[in-house]
CSV table of C-alpha atoms in Angstrom, one decimal:
chain,number,residue,atom,x,y,z
D,17,MET,CA,-113.3,-63.8,-28.2
D,18,ASP,CA,-112.1,-63.6,-24.1
D,19,THR,CA,-115.1,-62.0,-21.8
D,20,GLU,CA,-113.7,-58.6,-21.7
D,21,GLU,CA,-114.4,-58.2,-25.4
D,22,LYS,CA,-117.9,-59.6,-25.5
D,23,VAL,CA,-118.8,-57.3,-22.3
D,24,ARG,CA,-117.1,-54.5,-24.1
D,25,ILE,CA,-119.2,-55.3,-27.5
D,26,GLU,CA,-122.3,-55.5,-25.2
D,27,VAL,CA,-121.7,-52.2,-23.5
D,28,GLU,CA,-121.1,-50.8,-27.2
D,29,ARG,CA,-124.4,-51.8,-28.7
D,30,SER,CA,-126.6,-51.7,-25.2
D,31,ILE,CA,-125.0,-47.9,-25.9
D,32,GLN,CA,-125.7,-47.4,-29.9
D,33,ARG,CA,-129.3,-48.8,-29.1
D,34,SER,CA,-130.0,-45.8,-26.4
D,35,VAL,CA,-128.5,-43.3,-29.4
D,36,ASP,CA,-130.8,-44.6,-32.0
D,37,GLU,CA,-133.5,-44.6,-29.4
D,38,THR,CA,-132.7,-40.8,-27.8
D,39,SER,CA,-132.6,-39.7,-31.8
D,40,CYS,CA,-136.2,-41.4,-32.4
D,41,ALA,CA,-137.6,-39.5,-29.6
D,42,ILE,CA,-135.9,-36.3,-30.8
D,43,ARG,CA,-137.3,-36.6,-34.2
D,44,SER,CA,-141.1,-37.4,-32.9
D,45,LEU,CA,-140.4,-34.3,-30.0
D,46,LEU,CA,-139.9,-32.3,-33.7
D,47,ALA,CA,-142.2,-33.8,-36.0
D,48,GLY,CA,-145.3,-33.3,-33.4
D,49,ARG,CA,-144.7,-29.1,-33.4
D,50,GLY,CA,-143.7,-29.2,-37.1
D,51,ILE,CA,-140.4,-27.7,-36.3
D,52,TYR,CA,-137.3,-28.2,-38.7
D,53,ALA,CA,-134.5,-28.6,-37.6
D,54,LEU,CA,-130.9,-28.3,-38.7
D,55,ASN,CA,-127.7,-29.9,-37.3
D,56,LEU,CA,-124.6,-27.8,-38.5
D,57,ILE,CA,-121.1,-29.8,-38.2
D,58,SER,CA,-117.5,-28.7,-39.1
D,59,SER,CA,-114.2,-28.4,-38.2
D,60,PRO,CA,-113.7,-25.7,-35.1
D,61,GLY,CA,-113.7,-21.8,-37.0
D,62,SER,CA,-115.6,-22.5,-40.6
D,63,GLY,CA,-118.2,-20.4,-39.5
D,64,LYS,CA,-121.0,-22.0,-38.1
D,65,THR,CA,-122.1,-19.6,-35.7
D,66,THR,CA,-121.4,-17.0,-38.6
D,67,LEU,CA,-124.1,-18.9,-40.7
D,68,ILE,CA,-126.4,-19.1,-37.9
D,69,GLU,CA,-126.0,-15.2,-37.4
D,70,ALA,CA,-127.0,-15.1,-41.6
D,71,LEU,CA,-130.3,-17.7,-41.1
D,72,LEU,CA,-131.5,-15.1,-38.0
D,73,SER,CA,-131.7,-12.3,-40.2
D,74,ARG,CA,-133.6,-14.2,-43.0
D,75,PHE,CA,-135.6,-15.9,-40.8
D,76,GLU,CA,-136.5,-13.0,-38.6
D,77,GLY,CA,-140.0,-12.3,-38.2
D,78,LYS,CA,-141.1,-15.0,-39.7
D,79,GLY,CA,-142.0,-17.5,-37.0
D,80,GLY,CA,-139.9,-18.4,-34.5
D,81,VAL,CA,-136.2,-20.1,-34.2
D,82,ALA,CA,-134.3,-21.6,-31.6
D,83,VAL,CA,-131.0,-22.1,-31.2
D,84,ILE,CA,-128.8,-25.3,-29.7
D,85,GLU,CA,-125.0,-24.2,-29.0
D,86,GLY,CA,-122.7,-26.9,-28.5
D,87,ASP,CA,-119.3,-26.4,-27.3
D,88,LEU,CA,-116.4,-28.3,-24.7
D,89,GLU,CA,-116.5,-25.1,-22.7
D,90,THR,CA,-117.7,-21.6,-22.1
D,91,GLU,CA,-121.3,-19.6,-23.4
D,92,ILE,CA,-119.1,-17.1,-26.0
D,93,ASP,CA,-121.2,-18.8,-29.0
D,94,ALA,CA,-124.5,-18.4,-27.3
D,95,GLU,CA,-123.7,-15.1,-25.8
D,96,ARG,CA,-123.1,-14.1,-29.3
D,97,ILE,CA,-126.7,-15.7,-30.7
D,98,ARG,CA,-128.7,-14.6,-27.7
D,99,LYS,CA,-128.0,-10.5,-29.1
D,100,HIS,CA,-130.2,-11.5,-32.4
D,101,GLY,CA,-133.1,-11.6,-29.8
D,102,VAL,CA,-133.5,-15.5,-30.5
D,103,GLN,CA,-133.7,-18.8,-27.6
D,104,VAL,CA,-130.8,-20.5,-27.7
D,105,LEU,CA,-129.1,-22.4,-25.4
D,106,GLN,CA,-125.6,-23.9,-24.9
D,107,ILE,CA,-124.5,-27.3,-23.9
D,108,ASN,CA,-120.9,-27.8,-22.8
D,109,THR,CA,-119.8,-31.2,-23.7
D,110,ARG,CA,-116.6,-30.6,-21.1
D,111,SER,CA,-114.6,-33.3,-22.8
D,112,GLY,CA,-117.3,-35.0,-25.3
D,113,CYS,CA,-116.5,-34.6,-28.8
D,114,HIS,CA,-120.5,-34.1,-30.1
D,115,ILE,CA,-123.3,-33.1,-28.5
D,116,GLN,CA,-125.0,-36.2,-27.4
D,117,PRO,CA,-128.8,-37.1,-28.7
D,118,SER,CA,-129.5,-37.5,-24.5
D,119,GLN,CA,-128.1,-33.4,-23.8
D,120,LEU,CA,-130.1,-32.3,-27.1
D,121,LEU,CA,-133.0,-33.8,-25.8
D,122,ASN,CA,-133.0,-32.6,-22.3
D,123,ALA,CA,-132.6,-29.2,-24.2
D,124,LEU,CA,-135.3,-29.3,-25.7
D,125,LYS,CA,-136.8,-30.2,-22.5
D,126,GLU,CA,-135.7,-26.9,-21.1
D,127,MET,CA,-136.9,-24.8,-23.9
D,128,ASP,CA,-140.3,-23.4,-24.5
D,129,LEU,CA,-140.4,-24.6,-28.5
D,130,SER,CA,-144.7,-23.4,-28.2
D,131,GLU,CA,-143.4,-20.5,-30.8
D,132,THR,CA,-140.6,-22.7,-32.5
D,133,ARG,CA,-140.5,-23.2,-36.5
D,134,LEU,CA,-136.7,-23.9,-37.3
D,135,LEU,CA,-134.4,-24.9,-34.6
D,136,ILE,CA,-130.5,-24.9,-35.5
D,137,VAL,CA,-128.4,-27.3,-33.5
D,138,GLU,CA,-124.6,-25.9,-33.2
D,139,ASN,CA,-122.4,-29.3,-33.5
D,140,VAL,CA,-119.1,-29.0,-31.4
D,141,GLY,CA,-116.7,-28.2,-33.8
D,142,ASN,CA,-115.0,-31.7,-34.8
D,143,LEU,CA,-115.3,-33.4,-38.1
D,144,VAL,CA,-115.0,-37.1,-36.9
D,145,CYS,CA,-117.3,-37.9,-33.5
D,146,PRO,CA,-120.7,-36.3,-34.8
D,147,ALA,CA,-121.2,-37.7,-38.2
D,148,GLU,CA,-121.6,-41.3,-36.1
D,149,VAL,CA,-124.4,-39.5,-34.3
D,150,PRO,CA,-127.8,-38.7,-35.5
D,151,LEU,CA,-129.5,-35.6,-33.7
D,152,GLY,CA,-133.0,-36.2,-35.5
D,153,GLU,CA,-132.2,-33.3,-37.7
D,154,ASP,CA,-134.1,-33.1,-41.0
D,155,LYS,CA,-130.8,-31.9,-43.0
D,156,ARG,CA,-127.7,-32.2,-42.1
D,157,ILE,CA,-124.9,-29.3,-43.0
D,158,VAL,CA,-121.2,-29.8,-43.2
D,159,LEU,CA,-119.2,-26.6,-43.5
D,160,LEU,CA,-115.5,-26.6,-45.2
D,161,SER,CA,-114.2,-22.9,-45.8
D,162,VAL,CA,-111.5,-22.6,-48.4
D,163,THR,CA,-108.8,-22.1,-45.7
D,164,GLU,CA,-108.9,-26.0,-45.1
D,165,GLY,CA,-107.9,-27.7,-47.7
D,166,ASP,CA,-109.6,-29.1,-50.6
D,167,GLU,CA,-108.4,-33.2,-49.9
D,168,LYS,CA,-110.5,-32.6,-46.9
D,169,PRO,CA,-114.0,-34.6,-47.8
D,170,LEU,CA,-111.2,-37.4,-48.9
D,171,LYS,CA,-109.6,-37.8,-45.9
D,172,TYR,CA,-112.6,-37.1,-43.8
D,173,PRO,CA,-115.2,-39.0,-46.1
D,174,LEU,CA,-118.0,-40.2,-43.3
D,175,ILE,CA,-119.2,-36.5,-42.6
D,176,PHE,CA,-119.5,-35.9,-46.1
D,177,LYS,CA,-121.1,-38.7,-46.6
D,178,THR,CA,-123.5,-38.2,-44.2
D,179,SER,CA,-124.8,-34.6,-44.5
D,180,ASP,CA,-127.1,-33.5,-47.4
D,181,ILE,CA,-126.0,-29.9,-47.6
D,182,LEU,CA,-122.0,-29.4,-48.1
D,183,VAL,CA,-121.6,-25.6,-47.3
D,184,VAL,CA,-118.0,-24.1,-48.8
D,185,THR,CA,-117.4,-21.4,-46.6
D,186,LYS,CA,-115.0,-18.0,-46.3
D,187,THR,CA,-114.8,-17.7,-50.5
D,188,ASP,CA,-113.7,-14.4,-50.1
D,189,LEU,CA,-110.3,-16.0,-49.0
D,190,LEU,CA,-110.0,-18.0,-52.0
D,191,PRO,CA,-107.4,-15.4,-53.7
D,192,TYR,CA,-105.2,-16.6,-50.7
D,193,VAL,CA,-104.9,-20.0,-50.1
D,194,LYS,CA,-104.9,-23.0,-52.5
D,195,PHE,CA,-108.0,-24.1,-52.5
D,196,ASP,CA,-110.0,-26.3,-56.0
D,197,VAL,CA,-113.7,-25.8,-55.5
D,198,GLY,CA,-113.9,-28.6,-58.2
D,199,ARG,CA,-112.1,-30.7,-56.6
D,200,VAL,CA,-114.4,-30.6,-53.3
D,201,ARG,CA,-117.2,-30.7,-55.0
D,202,ARG,CA,-116.2,-34.2,-57.1
D,203,ALA,CA,-114.7,-35.2,-53.9
D,204,ALA,CA,-118.1,-34.7,-51.6
D,205,ARG,CA,-120.0,-36.2,-54.6
D,206,ILE,CA,-118.3,-39.5,-54.4
D,207,ALA,CA,-118.8,-40.1,-51.0
D,208,ASN,CA,-122.6,-38.9,-51.4
D,209,PRO,CA,-123.8,-38.0,-55.1
D,210,ALA,CA,-127.4,-36.5,-53.7
D,211,VAL,CA,-125.4,-34.1,-51.7
D,212,GLU,CA,-126.1,-30.2,-51.8
D,213,ILE,CA,-123.3,-27.6,-52.6
D,214,PHE,CA,-123.5,-24.2,-51.6
D,215,GLU,CA,-120.2,-22.1,-51.9
D,216,LEU,CA,-120.2,-18.4,-49.6
D,217,SER,CA,-118.2,-15.5,-48.4
D,218,ALA,CA,-120.5,-14.2,-44.8
D,219,VAL,CA,-117.9,-11.1,-45.3
D,220,THR,CA,-118.8,-10.2,-49.0
D,221,GLY,CA,-122.5,-11.7,-48.6
D,222,GLU,CA,-121.7,-13.8,-52.6
D,223,GLY,CA,-123.5,-16.7,-52.3
D,224,MET,CA,-125.6,-16.2,-49.3
D,225,ASN,CA,-129.2,-15.9,-50.5
D,226,ALA,CA,-129.1,-19.0,-52.8
D,227,PHE,CA,-128.5,-21.0,-49.3
D,228,LEU,CA,-130.8,-19.3,-47.2
D,229,ASP,CA,-133.7,-19.8,-50.2
D,230,ARG,CA,-132.6,-23.0,-50.0
D,231,ILE,CA,-133.7,-23.5,-46.3
D,232,GLU,CA,-136.7,-21.1,-46.3
D,233,SER,CA,-138.1,-23.5,-48.9
D,234,PHE,CA,-136.9,-26.8,-46.9
D,235,ARG,CA,-138.9,-25.6,-43.4
D,236,ALA,CA,-142.0,-24.2,-45.6
D,237,ALA,CA,-142.0,-27.2,-46.9
D,238,LYS,CA,-142.1,-28.9,-43.5
D,239,GLY,CA,-144.7,-26.6,-42.2
D,240,THR,CA,-147.5,-27.2,-44.5
D,241,GLY,CA,-146.9,-31.0,-44.1
D,242,ALA,CA,-145.6,-31.5,-48.0
U,9,MET,CA,-125.4,-47.4,-9.6
U,10,ASP,CA,-127.4,-50.3,-12.0
U,11,THR,CA,-125.4,-53.2,-13.2
U,12,GLU,CA,-124.6,-51.6,-16.7
U,13,GLU,CA,-123.2,-48.5,-15.2
U,14,LYS,CA,-121.0,-50.4,-12.7
U,15,VAL,CA,-120.0,-52.6,-16.7
U,16,ARG,CA,-119.4,-49.4,-18.0
U,17,ILE,CA,-117.3,-48.3,-15.8
U,18,GLU,CA,-114.7,-51.0,-15.5
U,19,VAL,CA,-115.0,-51.6,-19.2
U,20,GLU,CA,-113.9,-47.8,-19.3
U,21,ARG,CA,-110.9,-48.4,-16.7
U,22,SER,CA,-110.0,-51.0,-18.7
U,23,ILE,CA,-109.5,-49.4,-21.5
U,24,GLN,CA,-108.2,-46.7,-20.1
U,25,ARG,CA,-105.7,-48.7,-18.5
U,26,SER,CA,-104.5,-50.5,-21.7
U,27,VAL,CA,-104.0,-46.8,-23.4
U,28,ASP,CA,-101.4,-46.3,-20.8
U,29,GLU,CA,-100.0,-49.2,-20.5
U,30,THR,CA,-99.1,-48.7,-24.1
U,31,SER,CA,-98.1,-45.2,-24.2
U,32,CYS,CA,-95.9,-46.3,-21.5
U,33,ALA,CA,-94.3,-49.4,-24.3
U,34,ILE,CA,-94.1,-46.3,-26.9
U,35,ARG,CA,-91.8,-44.4,-24.8
U,36,SER,CA,-89.7,-46.8,-23.4
U,37,LEU,CA,-89.2,-48.0,-26.8
U,38,LEU,CA,-88.1,-44.6,-28.3
U,39,ALA,CA,-86.1,-44.1,-24.8
U,40,GLY,CA,-84.3,-47.1,-25.9
U,41,ARG,CA,-83.6,-45.7,-29.3
U,42,GLY,CA,-83.1,-42.0,-27.9
U,43,ILE,CA,-85.6,-41.5,-30.7
U,44,TYR,CA,-87.3,-37.6,-29.9
U,45,ALA,CA,-91.3,-37.9,-31.0
U,46,LEU,CA,-93.5,-34.8,-31.2
U,47,ASN,CA,-97.3,-35.2,-31.3
U,48,LEU,CA,-98.7,-32.9,-33.8
U,49,ILE,CA,-102.6,-32.2,-33.2
U,50,SER,CA,-105.1,-29.5,-34.8
U,51,SER,CA,-107.7,-28.9,-36.3
U,52,PRO,CA,-108.0,-30.3,-39.8
U,53,GLY,CA,-106.3,-27.9,-42.6
U,54,SER,CA,-104.2,-26.1,-39.8
U,55,GLY,CA,-100.8,-26.8,-40.9
U,56,LYS,CA,-99.5,-29.8,-39.8
U,57,THR,CA,-98.3,-31.1,-42.6
U,58,THR,CA,-97.2,-28.4,-44.4
U,59,LEU,CA,-94.7,-28.1,-40.9
U,60,ILE,CA,-94.0,-31.8,-41.3
U,61,GLU,CA,-92.0,-30.6,-44.4
U,62,ALA,CA,-90.7,-27.7,-43.1
U,63,LEU,CA,-89.2,-29.8,-40.0
U,64,LEU,CA,-88.0,-32.6,-42.3
U,65,SER,CA,-86.1,-29.4,-45.1
U,66,ARG,CA,-84.8,-28.6,-41.4
U,67,PHE,CA,-83.5,-32.0,-40.6
U,68,GLU,CA,-82.3,-33.1,-43.6
U,69,GLY,CA,-78.8,-34.9,-43.7
U,70,LYS,CA,-79.2,-34.6,-39.4
U,71,GLY,CA,-79.6,-37.7,-38.5
U,72,GLY,CA,-82.9,-40.1,-39.5
U,73,VAL,CA,-86.5,-38.6,-39.6
U,74,ALA,CA,-89.5,-41.3,-39.2
U,75,VAL,CA,-92.8,-39.7,-39.7
U,76,ILE,CA,-96.0,-41.4,-38.5
U,77,GLU,CA,-99.6,-40.1,-40.6
U,78,GLY,CA,-103.0,-40.0,-38.9
U,79,ASP,CA,-105.7,-40.1,-41.1
U,80,LEU,CA,-109.4,-41.5,-41.2
U,81,GLU,CA,-108.6,-42.4,-44.9
U,82,THR,CA,-107.1,-42.2,-47.7
U,83,GLU,CA,-103.0,-41.9,-47.9
U,84,ILE,CA,-102.5,-38.3,-49.8
U,85,ASP,CA,-100.3,-37.1,-46.9
U,86,ALA,CA,-97.9,-40.5,-46.6
U,87,GLU,CA,-97.5,-39.6,-50.2
U,88,ARG,CA,-96.6,-36.2,-49.8
U,89,ILE,CA,-93.8,-36.9,-47.2
U,90,ARG,CA,-92.5,-39.9,-48.6
U,91,LYS,CA,-91.5,-37.4,-51.5
U,92,HIS,CA,-89.3,-36.0,-49.0
U,93,GLY,CA,-87.3,-39.2,-49.0
U,94,VAL,CA,-87.9,-40.4,-45.2
U,95,GLN,CA,-89.3,-43.0,-43.9
U,96,VAL,CA,-93.2,-42.7,-43.4
U,97,LEU,CA,-96.4,-44.5,-42.3
U,98,GLN,CA,-99.8,-44.2,-42.6
U,99,ILE,CA,-102.5,-45.2,-39.7
U,100,ASN,CA,-106.1,-44.9,-41.3
U,101,THR,CA,-108.1,-44.8,-38.5
U,102,ARG,CA,-111.4,-45.6,-40.3
U,103,SER,CA,-113.7,-44.0,-37.5
U,104,GLY,CA,-110.9,-43.5,-35.1
U,105,CYS,CA,-111.1,-39.6,-33.9
U,106,HIS,CA,-107.9,-39.9,-32.9
U,107,ILE,CA,-104.5,-42.7,-33.6
U,108,GLN,CA,-104.7,-45.4,-30.8
U,109,PRO,CA,-101.7,-45.6,-28.7
U,110,SER,CA,-101.7,-49.4,-29.9
U,111,GLN,CA,-102.1,-49.0,-33.5
U,112,LEU,CA,-98.7,-46.3,-33.1
U,113,LEU,CA,-96.9,-49.0,-31.4
U,114,ASN,CA,-97.6,-51.6,-34.7
U,115,ALA,CA,-96.7,-49.2,-36.5
U,116,LEU,CA,-93.0,-48.4,-35.1
U,117,LYS,CA,-92.9,-52.0,-34.9
U,118,GLU,CA,-93.0,-52.4,-38.2
U,119,MET,CA,-90.7,-49.4,-39.3
U,120,ASP,CA,-86.6,-49.9,-39.3
U,121,LEU,CA,-85.6,-46.9,-36.1
U,122,SER,CA,-82.2,-48.1,-36.6
U,123,GLU,CA,-81.3,-44.6,-38.0
U,124,THR,CA,-84.2,-42.5,-36.6
U,125,ARG,CA,-83.4,-39.7,-34.6
U,126,LEU,CA,-86.4,-37.5,-34.6
U,127,LEU,CA,-90.2,-39.3,-35.0
U,128,ILE,CA,-93.1,-36.8,-35.7
U,129,VAL,CA,-96.6,-38.5,-35.7
U,130,GLU,CA,-99.3,-36.0,-37.1
U,131,ASN,CA,-102.5,-37.2,-35.9
U,132,VAL,CA,-105.9,-37.3,-36.7
U,133,GLY,CA,-107.5,-33.7,-37.8
U,134,ASN,CA,-109.2,-33.2,-34.3
U,135,LEU,CA,-109.3,-30.4,-31.5
U,136,VAL,CA,-111.0,-32.9,-29.3
U,137,CYS,CA,-110.2,-36.3,-28.9
U,138,PRO,CA,-106.7,-36.8,-29.2
U,139,ALA,CA,-106.0,-34.2,-26.2
U,140,GLU,CA,-107.0,-37.4,-23.7
U,141,VAL,CA,-104.8,-39.8,-25.5
U,142,PRO,CA,-100.8,-39.6,-24.7
U,143,LEU,CA,-99.0,-41.5,-27.6
U,144,GLY,CA,-95.6,-41.5,-25.4
U,145,GLU,CA,-94.2,-37.8,-26.9
U,146,ASP,CA,-91.8,-36.0,-25.6
U,147,LYS,CA,-93.4,-32.5,-26.9
U,148,ARG,CA,-97.2,-32.7,-27.9
U,149,ILE,CA,-98.0,-29.4,-30.2
U,150,VAL,CA,-101.1,-27.8,-30.7
U,151,LEU,CA,-101.7,-26.2,-34.4
U,152,LEU,CA,-104.2,-23.0,-34.2
U,153,SER,CA,-104.7,-21.3,-37.7
U,154,VAL,CA,-105.6,-17.8,-38.0
U,155,THR,CA,-108.3,-18.1,-39.6
U,156,GLU,CA,-109.8,-20.8,-37.0
U,157,GLY,CA,-110.7,-17.9,-34.5
U,158,ASP,CA,-109.3,-16.5,-31.3
U,159,GLU,CA,-111.9,-17.8,-29.0
U,160,LYS,CA,-110.4,-21.3,-29.3
U,161,PRO,CA,-108.2,-22.0,-26.2
U,162,LEU,CA,-111.5,-20.9,-24.0
U,163,LYS,CA,-113.6,-23.2,-26.1
U,164,TYR,CA,-111.5,-26.0,-26.4
U,165,PRO,CA,-109.0,-25.9,-23.0
U,166,LEU,CA,-108.3,-29.5,-23.0
U,167,ILE,CA,-105.9,-29.5,-26.0
U,168,PHE,CA,-104.4,-26.3,-24.8
U,169,LYS,CA,-103.5,-27.5,-21.1
U,170,THR,CA,-101.8,-31.0,-22.2
U,171,SER,CA,-99.8,-29.5,-24.8
U,172,ASP,CA,-96.4,-28.3,-24.7
U,173,ILE,CA,-96.2,-26.1,-27.8
U,174,LEU,CA,-98.8,-23.5,-29.3
U,175,VAL,CA,-98.3,-23.0,-32.9
U,176,VAL,CA,-100.5,-20.1,-34.3
U,177,THR,CA,-100.1,-21.2,-38.4
U,178,LYS,CA,-101.1,-19.3,-41.5
U,179,THR,CA,-99.6,-15.4,-40.1
U,180,ASP,CA,-99.5,-14.4,-43.8
U,181,LEU,CA,-103.7,-14.5,-43.5
U,182,LEU,CA,-103.8,-12.2,-40.9
U,183,PRO,CA,-104.9,-9.0,-42.9
U,184,TYR,CA,-107.6,-10.9,-44.1
U,185,VAL,CA,-109.3,-12.3,-41.1
U,186,LYS,CA,-110.4,-11.1,-37.6
U,187,PHE,CA,-108.2,-12.5,-35.3
U,188,ASP,CA,-106.2,-11.3,-32.3
U,189,VAL,CA,-103.0,-12.8,-31.6
U,190,GLY,CA,-103.0,-11.3,-27.8
U,191,ARG,CA,-106.3,-12.9,-27.4
U,192,VAL,CA,-104.9,-16.4,-28.5
U,193,ARG,CA,-101.4,-16.0,-26.3
U,194,ARG,CA,-103.4,-14.7,-22.9
U,195,ALA,CA,-106.0,-17.4,-23.0
U,196,ALA,CA,-103.7,-20.4,-24.0
U,197,ARG,CA,-101.5,-19.1,-21.0
U,198,ILE,CA,-104.4,-19.9,-18.6
U,199,ALA,CA,-105.0,-23.0,-19.9
U,200,ASN,CA,-101.4,-23.5,-19.5
U,201,PRO,CA,-98.8,-21.2,-17.8
U,202,ALA,CA,-95.7,-23.1,-19.3
U,203,VAL,CA,-96.7,-23.4,-22.8
U,204,GLU,CA,-94.5,-22.0,-25.4
U,205,ILE,CA,-96.1,-19.8,-28.4
U,206,PHE,CA,-94.8,-19.4,-31.8
U,207,GLU,CA,-96.3,-17.7,-34.8
U,208,LEU,CA,-95.3,-18.5,-38.0
U,209,SER,CA,-96.1,-18.6,-42.0
U,210,ALA,CA,-95.3,-21.0,-43.8
U,211,VAL,CA,-95.7,-19.3,-47.0
U,212,THR,CA,-93.3,-16.1,-45.9
U,213,GLY,CA,-91.3,-18.3,-44.0
U,214,GLU,CA,-92.1,-15.3,-41.1
U,215,GLY,CA,-91.7,-17.0,-37.5
U,216,MET,CA,-90.3,-20.6,-39.0
U,217,ASN,CA,-86.6,-20.7,-37.9
U,218,ALA,CA,-87.6,-19.8,-34.9
U,219,PHE,CA,-89.8,-22.9,-34.4
U,220,LEU,CA,-87.3,-24.8,-35.7
U,221,ASP,CA,-84.2,-24.3,-34.2
U,222,ARG,CA,-86.1,-25.1,-30.7
U,223,ILE,CA,-87.4,-28.1,-31.7
U,224,GLU,CA,-83.5,-29.2,-33.2
U,225,SER,CA,-82.4,-27.6,-29.5
U,226,PHE,CA,-84.8,-30.1,-28.1
U,227,ARG,CA,-83.5,-32.5,-29.8
U,228,ALA,CA,-80.2,-32.6,-29.5
U,229,ALA,CA,-80.4,-32.7,-25.6
U,230,LYS,CA,-82.6,-35.8,-26.0
U,231,GLY,CA,-79.1,-37.3,-28.2
U,232,THR,CA,-76.9,-36.4,-25.4
U,233,GLY,CA,-78.8,-37.4,-22.7
U,234,ALA,CA,-79.4,-34.0,-21.5
């Protein structure tokens, strides 16, 4: 191993240590305030922002929700969420393919979390990079829309392995695409036998309540210290 | 600036130099053989493999086509392409979010390129990372399916800025989704005024010939040294 390789490995380790420490700092900040945190990950356009809007409708009047939006550029998603009257902060990663724990920690320090009970983080649209970076979340949720192909859990196993919940979205489009939900379920369970799987359509509303009920019960359990 | 920061910047520069040198090595290898190269980039499930299959049908009997498939895991795409009777090699990047130039160069050295006139590289499904990594290609093609949302060129500008061609795919699904093709065209041209834009459906075939004609004319021009 030459010197450059040694330096490279040392720098990579140092970066990883810093990532891990910052994730722990986020986790303890949230735990101290009893805030339940979700990290939403998917390809661009799988329906993360739409699912957040459904969560906001469900939690309206049930304690504060705060949202962090991650995108390379623009405030498009933050503006969309802001219309729902909740606290939202946009992180622009420029060329970064995921939200860094340090970016999230800085964002949380800027926000008023005194009333917040649920934190929803929408990661950068990417099925690869965010899988390796814990953000101190309670549940990691991966979304896969039925237009993306049913072999994706085989081709991108890490995100399916590290997610607690898989949400299959846009099921209203099933009649128009080739997509075998059973194949996705099987492949996802190979990657992670404990994964919980939901299928839903934000257009027809089918399956949405089952998902929202589950998130509500998770959050309630954390709120009571259970 | 502390020592660790200096070391980090030096390592990053060294990696970038290595990437640039390897891209140049690929470019001269391909130029020496008169091979025209395409680098296909998109989110997972936007239709890259399907578009490659259409290219294979068009170029059947018109000189050799070789395909490089990039995925984190599996040989699913290589097996699909192999059925078309062309030379194909699968690169598995494991956790890597794009094909590295060194991976591509090694793959090309393993292949028999004596009859190859067109090289098609299908990058890892990702709208962020592959944008920063030139693979010595003649044309970079970004695909965006109509199910992904029409604001994507604003939110992920780098890939739209660095691509020569934008292919809007799955236009057969336009009646079932909210997607303003005009908005995408405008946003893509802000990122890159010179981008060529095609709209097509692999299901109905609409728009496909215009795209294939264009690629064929590009390749023919390189073949004659024009």
